[in-house]
Coordinates of N, CA, C and O in Angstrom, one line a residue:
X1 N 100.0 -162.6 -190.9 CA 99.4 -162.0 -191.7 C 98.3 -161.3 -191.7 O 97.2 -161.0 -191.6
X2 N 98.9 -160.1 -192.2 CA 97.9 -158.8 -192.1 C 96.5 -158.7 -193.8 O 97.9 -159.2 -194.5
X3 N 95.0 -159.2 -193.0 CA 94.0 -159.3 -194.0 C 93.5 -157.8 -194.5 O 93.5 -157.3 -195.4
X4 N 93.3 -157.3 -193.3 CA 91.9 -156.5 -193.4 C 92.9 -156.1 -192.6 O 92.3 -156.2 -190.8
X5 N 92.3 -154.4 -192.0 CA 93.0 -153.2 -191.1 C 92.0 -151.8 -191.2 O 92.3 -151.1 -192.6
X6 N 91.4 -152.3 -190.1 CA 90.6 -150.8 -190.0 C 91.4 -149.2 -189.2 O 92.3 -149.7 -188.3
X7 N 90.8 -148.3 -189.2 CA 91.2 -147.6 -189.4 C 90.2 -145.8 -189.2 O 89.2 -146.5 -189.8
X8 N 90.3 -145.4 -188.6 CA 89.7 -144.1 -189.2 C 88.6 -143.9 -187.4 O 87.6 -142.9 -187.7
X9 N 87.5 -144.9 -186.9 CA 87.7 -144.4 -186.2 C 88.0 -143.6 -185.1 O 89.2 -142.7 -184.7
X10 N 86.7 -143.1 -183.7 CA 87.4 -142.1 -182.6 C 85.9 -141.5 -181.8 O 85.1 -142.6 -182.1
X11 N 86.2 -140.8 -180.7 CA 85.1 -140.4 -180.3 C 84.4 -138.8 -180.7 O 85.4 -137.7 -181.8
X12 N 83.0 -138.8 -181.3 CA 82.6 -137.6 -181.8 C 81.2 -137.5 -181.0 O 80.6 -138.0 -180.5
X13 N 80.7 -136.3 -181.3 CA 79.4 -136.1 -180.5 C 78.6 -136.2 -181.2 O 78.6 -136.4 -182.7
X14 N 77.3 -136.1 -181.0 CA 75.9 -136.8 -182.0 C 76.1 -136.3 -182.8 O 76.6 -134.4 -182.2
X15 N 75.7 -136.3 -183.8 CA 75.5 -135.4 -185.3 C 76.9 -135.2 -186.1 O 76.6 -134.9 -186.8
X16 N 78.1 -135.6 -185.1 CA 78.9 -134.9 -186.1 C 79.3 -136.7 -187.3 O 78.3 -138.1 -187.2
X17 N 80.8 -136.7 -187.6 CA 80.6 -137.7 -188.9 C 81.8 -138.0 -188.6 O 82.9 -137.3 -188.1
X18 N 82.2 -139.7 -189.0 CA 83.6 -139.9 -189.2 C 83.6 -141.0 -190.6 O 82.4 -141.2 -191.1
X19 N 84.8 -141.0 -191.1 CA 84.8 -141.8 -192.2 C 85.5 -143.1 -191.4 O 87.1 -142.8 -191.7
X20 N 85.2 -144.3 -191.8 CA 85.9 -145.6 -191.8 C 86.8 -146.4 -192.8 O 85.8 -145.9 -193.8
X21 N 88.0 -146.7 -192.5 CA 88.5 -147.3 -193.9 C 89.0 -148.3 -193.5 O 89.5 -148.6 -192.3
X22 N 89.1 -149.8 -194.6 CA 89.7 -150.7 -194.4 C 90.0 -151.8 -195.2 O 89.8 -150.8 -196.6
X23 N 91.7 -151.2 -194.7 CA 92.8 -152.1 -195.8 C 92.1 -153.5 -196.6 O 92.5 -153.8 -195.1
X24 N 91.9 -153.8 -197.4 CA 92.0 -155.2 -198.2 C 92.6 -155.4 -199.1 O 92.0 -155.8 -200.1
X25 N 94.1 -155.7 -199.1 CA 94.3 -156.8 -200.0 C 94.1 -158.0 -200.4 O 94.1 -158.8 -199.4
X26 N 94.0 -158.1 -201.7 CA 94.3 -159.3 -201.5 C 92.5 -160.1 -202.1 O 92.4 -161.0 -202.3
X27 N 91.4 -158.6 -201.8 CA 90.0 -159.3 -201.4 C 89.3 -158.6 -203.2 O 89.2 -157.2 -203.1
X28 N 89.3 -159.0 -204.2 CA 88.8 -158.8 -205.7 C 87.5 -158.9 -205.3 O 86.7 -159.3 -205.4
X29 N 86.5 -156.8 -205.9 CA 85.5 -157.0 -206.0 C 84.4 -157.8 -206.5 O 83.8 -158.3 -206.1
X30 N 84.7 -158.1 -207.7 CA 84.0 -159.2 -208.7 C 83.9 -160.5 -207.9 O 83.2 -161.9 -208.3
X31 N 84.8 -161.0 -207.0 CA 84.4 -161.8 -206.3 C 84.0 -162.0 -204.6 O 83.6 -163.0 -204.0
X32 N 84.2 -161.1 -203.9 CA 84.2 -160.9 -202.7 C 83.2 -159.7 -202.0 O 82.8 -159.3 -203.0
X33 N 82.8 -160.4 -201.3 CA 81.3 -159.8 -200.5 C 82.4 -159.0 -199.1 O 82.9 -159.2 -198.6
X34 N 82.1 -157.3 -199.3 CA 82.5 -156.7 -198.3 C 81.9 -156.2 -197.7 O 80.6 -155.4 -197.8
X35 N 82.3 -156.4 -196.4 CA 81.0 -155.0 -195.1 C 81.3 -155.1 -194.0 O 82.3 -154.9 -193.6
X36 N 81.0 -154.3 -193.7 CA 81.4 -153.4 -192.1 C 80.1 -154.5 -191.1 O 78.8 -154.2 -191.0
X37 N 80.4 -154.4 -190.0 CA 80.1 -154.9 -189.2 C 80.0 -154.1 -187.7 O 81.5 -153.2 -187.9
X38 N 79.0 -154.0 -186.5 CA 79.9 -153.3 -185.2 C 79.5 -154.1 -184.2 O 78.1 -155.1 -184.3
X39 N 79.8 -154.1 -183.4 CA 79.4 -155.0 -182.0 C 79.8 -154.5 -180.7 O 80.9 -153.3 -180.4
X40 N 78.9 -153.6 -179.7 CA 79.5 -153.1 -178.6 C 79.0 -154.1 -177.6 O 78.8 -154.7 -177.7
X41 N 79.9 -153.5 -176.1 CA 79.4 -154.4 -175.0 C 77.9 -154.9 -174.9 O 77.1 -154.1 -174.8
X42 N 78.2 -156.4 -174.6 CA 76.6 -157.3 -173.6 C 75.9 -157.0 -174.9 O 74.9 -157.5 -175.0
X43 N 76.3 -156.9 -176.0 CA 75.5 -156.9 -177.8 C 75.9 -157.7 -178.9 O 77.3 -158.1 -178.6
X44 N 75.1 -158.9 -178.9 CA 75.5 -159.7 -180.0 C 76.2 -158.2 -181.3 O 75.9 -156.9 -182.1
X45 N 77.2 -158.8 -182.4 CA 77.6 -158.1 -183.3 C 77.1 -158.4 -184.7 O 75.7 -159.0 -184.9
X46 N 76.4 -157.0 -185.1 CA 74.8 -156.9 -186.1 C 76.1 -156.9 -187.5 O 76.5 -155.8 -187.4
X47 N 75.1 -156.4 -188.7 CA 75.7 -156.4 -190.0 C 75.5 -154.6 -189.9 O 73.9 -154.2 -189.4
X48 N 76.1 -154.1 -190.6 CA 75.8 -152.7 -190.7 C 75.7 -152.3 -192.2 O 74.2 -151.5 -192.7
X49 N 76.5 -152.5 -192.7 CA 76.6 -152.3 -194.4 C 77.1 -153.6 -195.2 O 78.2 -153.4 -194.6
X50 N 76.9 -153.5 -196.7 CA 77.9 -154.1 -197.2 C 78.0 -154.3 -198.9 O 76.7 -153.7 -199.2
X51 N 78.9 -154.8 -199.5 CA 78.7 -154.7 -200.8 C 79.1 -156.2 -201.7 O 79.9 -156.9 -200.6
X52 N 78.1 -156.5 -202.4 CA 78.0 -157.9 -202.9 C 78.8 -157.9 -204.4 O 79.4 -156.6 -204.5
X53 N 79.6 -158.9 -204.5 CA 80.7 -159.6 -205.5 C 79.7 -158.5 -206.9 O 80.7 -158.7 -207.8
X54 N 78.3 -158.4 -206.4 CA 78.0 -158.2 -208.3 C 77.4 -156.7 -207.9 O 76.6 -156.1 -209.1
X55 N 77.8 -155.6 -207.3 CA 77.8 -154.2 -206.6 C 76.9 -154.6 -206.1 O 76.6 -153.0 -206.2
X56 N 76.1 -155.0 -205.6 CA 75.0 -154.4 -204.6 C 75.5 -154.7 -203.3 O 75.9 -154.8 -203.1
X57 N 74.1 -153.4 -203.2 CA 75.0 -152.6 -202.0 C 74.1 -153.4 -200.7 O 72.2 -153.7 -201.0
X58 N 73.7 -153.2 -199.4 CA 72.6 -153.5 -198.4 C 73.4 -153.0 -197.0 O 74.5 -152.9 -196.8
X59 N 72.1 -152.5 -196.4 CA 72.2 -151.4 -195.5 C 71.4 -151.9 -194.4 O 69.7 -152.3 -194.6
X60 N 71.5 -152.4 -193.0 CA 70.9 -152.2 -192.0 C 69.9 -150.7 -191.8 O 70.5 -149.9 -191.9
X61 N 68.5 -151.7 -191.3 CA 67.6 -149.9 -191.4 C 67.5 -148.8 -190.5 O 67.6 -148.5 -191.1
X62 N 68.8 -149.3 -189.6 CA 68.9 -148.1 -188.7 C 70.6 -147.5 -188.9 O 70.5 -146.3 -188.4
X63 N 71.0 -147.3 -190.2 CA 71.8 -146.7 -190.4 C 71.3 -146.3 -192.2 O 71.8 -145.3 -191.8
X64 N 70.3 -146.5 -192.4 CA 70.0 -146.2 -194.3 C 69.4 -145.0 -193.8 O 69.0 -144.6 -193.4
X65 N 70.5 -143.8 -194.7 CA 70.1 -142.7 -195.4 C 71.5 -141.6 -194.6 O 71.3 -140.5 -194.8
X66 N 71.9 -142.1 -193.5 CA 73.7 -141.9 -192.3 C 74.1 -142.7 -193.2 O 75.6 -141.9 -193.5
X67 N 75.3 -143.9 -193.3 CA 75.3 -144.2 -193.1 C 75.7 -144.9 -195.2 O 74.9 -145.0 -195.7
X68 N 76.9 -145.1 -195.3 CA 77.5 -144.8 -197.2 C 78.1 -146.3 -197.0 O 79.5 -145.1 -195.9
X69 N 78.4 -147.0 -197.9 CA 80.0 -148.0 -198.0 C 79.8 -148.2 -199.6 O 79.5 -147.6 -200.7
X70 N 81.0 -148.1 -199.6 CA 82.0 -147.6 -200.6 C 83.8 -148.7 -200.6 O 83.4 -149.4 -199.1
X71 N 84.1 -148.9 -202.0 CA 84.7 -149.8 -202.0 C 85.9 -149.2 -203.5 O 85.5 -148.8 -204.6
X72 N 86.7 -148.7 -203.6 CA 87.8 -148.3 -204.4 C 88.9 -149.9 -204.6 O 89.8 -149.9 -203.8
X73 N 88.5 -150.0 -205.8 CA 89.0 -152.0 -206.2 C 90.7 -151.5 -207.0 O 91.3 -152.2 -206.0
X74 N 90.7 -150.2 -207.0 CA 92.3 -150.0 -206.8 C 93.0 -149.8 -206.3 O 93.9 -149.9 -206.4
X75 N 92.8 -148.9 -205.0 CA 93.2 -148.8 -203.5 C 93.3 -150.2 -202.7 O 93.8 -150.2 -201.5
X76 N 92.2 -151.2 -203.1 CA 91.8 -152.6 -202.2 C 92.0 -151.7 -200.6 O 92.2 -151.8 -199.9
X77 N 90.6 -150.4 -200.8 CA 90.0 -149.9 -199.6 C 88.9 -149.9 -199.5 O 87.3 -150.5 -200.8
X78 N 87.6 -150.6 -198.6 CA 86.7 -150.3 -198.1 C 86.5 -148.9 -197.0 O 87.3 -149.0 -196.6
X79 N 85.2 -148.5 -197.7 CA 84.8 -147.5 -196.7 C 83.6 -146.8 -195.8 O 82.6 -148.1 -196.5
X80 N 83.8 -146.6 -194.9 CA 82.0 -146.8 -194.2 C 82.2 -144.8 -193.4 O 82.3 -144.8 -192.7
X81 N 81.3 -144.2 -194.7 CA 80.9 -142.6 -193.9 C 79.9 -143.1 -193.5 O 78.7 -143.4 -193.8
X82 N 80.2 -141.8 -192.6 CA 78.6 -142.3 -190.9 C 78.7 -140.6 -190.5 O 79.3 -139.9 -190.4
X83 N 77.1 -140.9 -191.2 CA 77.2 -138.9 -191.3 C 75.7 -139.2 -189.6 O 75.1 -140.5 -189.5
X84 N 75.4 -137.9 -189.3 CA 74.7 -138.4 -188.1 C 74.6 -139.3 -187.1 O 73.4 -140.2 -187.0
X85 N 75.8 -139.1 -186.4 CA 76.3 -140.2 -185.8 C 75.9 -140.2 -184.0 O 75.0 -139.0 -184.1
X86 N 75.5 -140.9 -183.5 CA 74.1 -141.1 -181.8 C 74.7 -141.7 -181.3 O 75.7 -142.4 -181.4
X87 N 74.1 -141.6 -180.2 CA 75.0 -142.5 -179.1 C 75.3 -144.3 -179.7 O 75.4 -144.3 -179.2
X88 N 73.8 -144.2 -179.8 CA 73.9 -145.5 -180.3 C 74.7 -146.2 -181.2 O 74.2 -147.6 -181.3
X89 N 75.4 -145.1 -182.3 CA 75.8 -145.5 -182.5 C 77.1 -146.7 -182.4 O 78.2 -147.1 -183.3
X90 N 77.8 -145.8 -181.3 CA 79.0 -146.7 -180.2 C 79.0 -148.3 -180.2 O 78.5 -148.8 -179.6
X91 N 79.8 -148.5 -180.5 CA 80.4 -149.3 -180.8 C 82.6 -149.9 -181.6 O 82.9 -148.6 -181.6
X92 N 82.5 -151.1 -181.9 CA 83.7 -151.1 -181.8 C 83.2 -152.1 -183.8 O 82.3 -153.4 -183.6
X93 N 83.7 -151.1 -184.5 CA 83.3 -151.7 -186.1 C 84.3 -152.4 -187.1 O 85.2 -152.1 -186.5
X94 N 84.2 -153.0 -187.4 CA 84.8 -154.4 -188.0 C 84.5 -154.4 -189.1 O 83.6 -154.5 -190.3
X95 N 85.8 -154.7 -190.5 CA 85.4 -155.0 -192.0 C 85.4 -156.6 -191.8 O 86.6 -156.9 -191.1
X96 N 84.7 -156.8 -192.8 CA 85.2 -158.5 -193.1 C 85.4 -158.8 -194.8 O 84.2 -157.6 -195.7
X97 N 85.2 -159.9 -195.2 CA 85.0 -160.4 -196.4 C 84.9 -161.7 -196.5 O 85.1 -162.6 -195.4
X98 N 84.1 -162.2 -197.2 CA 83.3 -163.2 -197.5 C 83.2 -163.5 -199.1 O 82.8 -162.1 -199.8
X99 N 82.9 -165.0 -199.9 CA 83.0 -164.7 -201.0 C 81.2 -164.7 -201.4 O 80.4 -165.6 -200.4
X100 N 80.9 -164.4 -202.2 CA 79.2 -164.2 -203.4 C 78.7 -162.7 -203.3 O 79.5 -161.7 -202.7
X101 N 78.4 -162.8 -203.7 CA 77.0 -161.4 -203.8 C 76.1 -161.5 -202.7 O 76.1 -160.0 -202.1
X102 N 75.6 -162.3 -202.1 CA 74.6 -161.9 -201.5 C 74.5 -162.3 -200.3 O 76.0 -162.5 -199.1
X103 N 73.5 -162.2 -198.9 CA 73.3 -161.9 -197.4 C 75.1 -161.4 -197.1 O 75.2 -161.8 -196.5
X104 N 75.3 -160.9 -196.9 CA 76.6 -160.0 -196.9 C 75.9 -159.2 -196.0 O 77.1 -159.0 -194.7
X105 N 75.1 -159.3 -194.7 CA 74.6 -158.8 -193.2 C 74.9 -159.9 -192.7 O 74.7 -159.4 -191.0
X106 N 75.1 -161.0 -193.1 CA 75.0 -161.7 -192.0 C 76.5 -162.5 -191.5 O 77.0 -163.1 -193.1
X107 N 76.7 -162.3 -190.2 CA 78.3 -162.3 -189.9 C 78.7 -163.8 -190.0 O 79.7 -164.0 -190.1
X108 N 77.7 -163.8 -190.1 CA 78.2 -166.2 -189.7 C 78.8 -166.9 -190.9 O 79.8 -167.7 -191.0
X109 N 78.6 -165.5 -191.9 CA 79.0 -166.6 -193.5 C 80.6 -166.0 -193.8 O 81.2 -166.2 -194.9
X110 N 81.1 -165.7 -192.9 CA 81.9 -163.7 -192.9 C 83.5 -165.3 -192.5 O 83.3 -165.8 -191.2
X111 N 84.1 -165.3 -193.7 CA 85.9 -165.7 -192.5 C 86.7 -164.9 -192.5 O 87.3 -165.5 -192.0
X112 N 87.0 -164.1 -193.4 CA 87.9 -163.0 -192.6 C 87.5 -162.0 -192.4 O 86.5 -161.3 -192.8
X113 N 88.6 -161.4 -191.1 CA 88.2 -159.9 -190.1 C 88.8 -159.3 -189.5 O 89.7 -160.3 -189.5
X114 N 88.8 -158.4 -190.1 CA 89.9 -157.0 -189.0 C 89.8 -157.2 -187.6 O 89.2 -157.8 -186.8
X115 N 90.2 -155.7 -186.9 CA 90.8 -156.0 -185.2 C 90.2 -155.3 -185.1 O 88.9 -155.0 -183.6
X116 N 89.1 -154.3 -186.2 CA 88.3 -153.4 -185.6 C 88.8 -152.1 -185.0 O 90.4 -152.1 -184.8
X117 N 87.7 -150.8 -185.3 CA 88.1 -149.9 -185.1 C 87.1 -148.4 -184.2 O 85.5 -149.7 -184.4
X118 N 87.4 -149.0 -182.6 CA 86.3 -147.8 -181.9 C 85.6 -146.7 -182.1 O 86.6 -145.9 -182.7
X119 N 84.1 -146.8 -182.4 CA 83.7 -145.7 -182.1 C 83.1 -145.2 -181.2 O 81.9 -146.3 -180.6
X120 N 83.0 -144.0 -180.6 CA 82.1 -143.8 -179.8 C 81.8 -142.4 -180.4 O 82.7 -141.5 -180.5
X121 N 80.0 -142.1 -179.8 CA 79.8 -141.1 -179.6 C 78.8 -140.5 -178.8 O 78.1 -141.4 -177.4
X122 N 79.1 -139.3 -178.1 CA 78.6 -139.2 -177.1 C 77.8 -137.7 -176.6 O 77.5 -136.9 -178.3
X123 N 76.1 -137.7 -176.5 CA 75.7 -136.9 -176.0 C 76.0 -135.4 -176.4 O 76.5 -135.1 -175.6

């Protein structure tokens, strides 16, 4: 049963932009925290951005000012706009959902995950 499905990844040059989309049917904005995470080979998964059930936003320091998370509840979709990409952003990106408003960048608290979409940034 598909719950979270990411799309929009690809290969771009440094300085470019990508917009990731996550189809998230059944996850009500007022109940769930929605987040974006990424994992590169040999590295641990890290939280990138999240929206709490109270509407609060959380961003990793490494992406503040460059990435923007948003959600369209009417369309049951989550987005991650990524600008000024660098090779350090190369990773597989995942969307996820958990109940509650807080700790939206802590991956261990999430129960539902998509399969991810690859983002590769060349120098």
